[in-house]
Structure formats: structure tokens, C-alpha cells
């Protein structure tokens, strides 16, 4: 999302999936990432103030300014 200055991508194989989300802006951002099974994700990269939670069939991710989160299923 160029307007929010947020970049998200995922990589997967038959055994796992990794999602990386980057907040390049100077303010807190919240994004919704659609996923097939939102309850199975673990946080691989932890930065203070960042969080994620299940919302329907997605993950709601809140990122502090100039930060990132990496999740693995």
C-alpha cells in the first residue's frame, strides 16, 4: 500500500508459510492480511509495540513506525 507506506509479502511451500509486513512510514499503521488459516501463525520477528490478531479469515497487524513483523505458519 503506497499511500500507507506498508509492504507485505508471503512465501510458502507445502509445509509452511512466512508473511513479512513492513511499515515504512513515520506513524503507526494497521493492515488486514487475508489468510486461509489465521490461528496457526507464530511471530518470528518481535519488535516492541507490534501485534497481530485473528479477525475473521485474516490477520490484523498493527505496526509501529519504521518497523516490521515476520509471521510463520
Coordinates of C-alpha atoms in Angstrom, one line a residue:
X1 CA 0.0 0.0 0.0
X2 CA 1.9 3.0 -1.3
X3 CA -0.3 5.5 0.4
X4 CA 0.2 4.0 3.9
X5 CA 3.8 3.1 3.0
X6 CA 3.3 -0.5 4.0
X7 CA 4.8 -3.5 2.2
X8 CA 3.6 -7.1 2.7
X9 CA 4.5 -10.3 1.1
X10 CA 4.4 -14.1 1.7
X11 CA 6.4 -17.1 0.7
X12 CA 5.1 -20.7 1.1
X13 CA 5.8 -24.3 0.2
X14 CA 3.9 -27.5 1.0
X15 CA 4.9 -27.4 4.7
X16 CA 4.9 -23.8 5.8
X17 CA 4.2 -20.1 5.0
X18 CA 6.0 -17.0 6.1
X19 CA 4.5 -13.5 6.0
X20 CA 6.6 -10.3 6.3
X21 CA 5.0 -6.9 6.7
X22 CA 7.0 -3.7 6.8
X23 CA 5.8 -0.2 7.9
X24 CA 8.0 2.3 6.1
X25 CA 6.0 5.3 7.4
X26 CA 6.6 7.6 10.4
X27 CA 3.3 6.6 12.0
X28 CA 1.6 3.5 13.4
X29 CA -0.3 1.5 10.7
X30 CA -2.8 -1.3 10.9
X31 CA -3.4 -3.6 8.0
X32 CA -5.6 -6.7 7.4
X33 CA -3.9 -9.6 5.6
X34 CA -6.2 -12.3 4.2
X35 CA -5.0 -15.9 5.0
X36 CA -6.5 -19.4 4.8
X37 CA -5.9 -20.4 8.4
X38 CA -5.3 -17.4 10.7
X39 CA -5.0 -19.3 14.0
X40 CA -1.7 -21.1 13.3
X41 CA 0.8 -18.2 13.0
X42 CA 3.8 -17.6 15.2
X43 CA 5.7 -14.4 15.4
X44 CA 9.3 -14.9 14.3
X45 CA 10.4 -11.2 14.4
X46 CA 9.3 -9.4 17.5
X47 CA 9.5 -5.6 17.8
X48 CA 8.1 -3.7 20.7
X49 CA 4.6 -2.4 20.1
X50 CA 3.9 -4.5 17.1
X51 CA 1.0 -7.0 17.3
X52 CA -1.3 -9.3 15.3
X53 CA -4.6 -11.0 16.0
X54 CA -7.1 -13.1 14.1
X55 CA -10.0 -11.2 12.5
X56 CA -12.4 -13.5 10.5
X57 CA -10.3 -15.1 7.7
X58 CA -7.4 -12.7 8.2
X59 CA -4.7 -11.3 10.4
X60 CA -5.0 -7.8 11.7
X61 CA -1.5 -6.5 12.1
X62 CA -0.5 -3.3 13.9
X63 CA 3.0 -1.9 13.3
X64 CA 4.8 0.9 15.0
X65 CA 6.6 3.5 12.8
X66 CA 9.5 2.2 10.7
X67 CA 9.2 -1.4 11.9
X68 CA 8.4 -4.9 10.7
X69 CA 6.8 -8.2 11.7
X70 CA 7.5 -11.7 10.4
X71 CA 5.0 -14.5 11.0
X72 CA 5.3 -18.2 10.2
X73 CA 2.6 -20.9 9.9

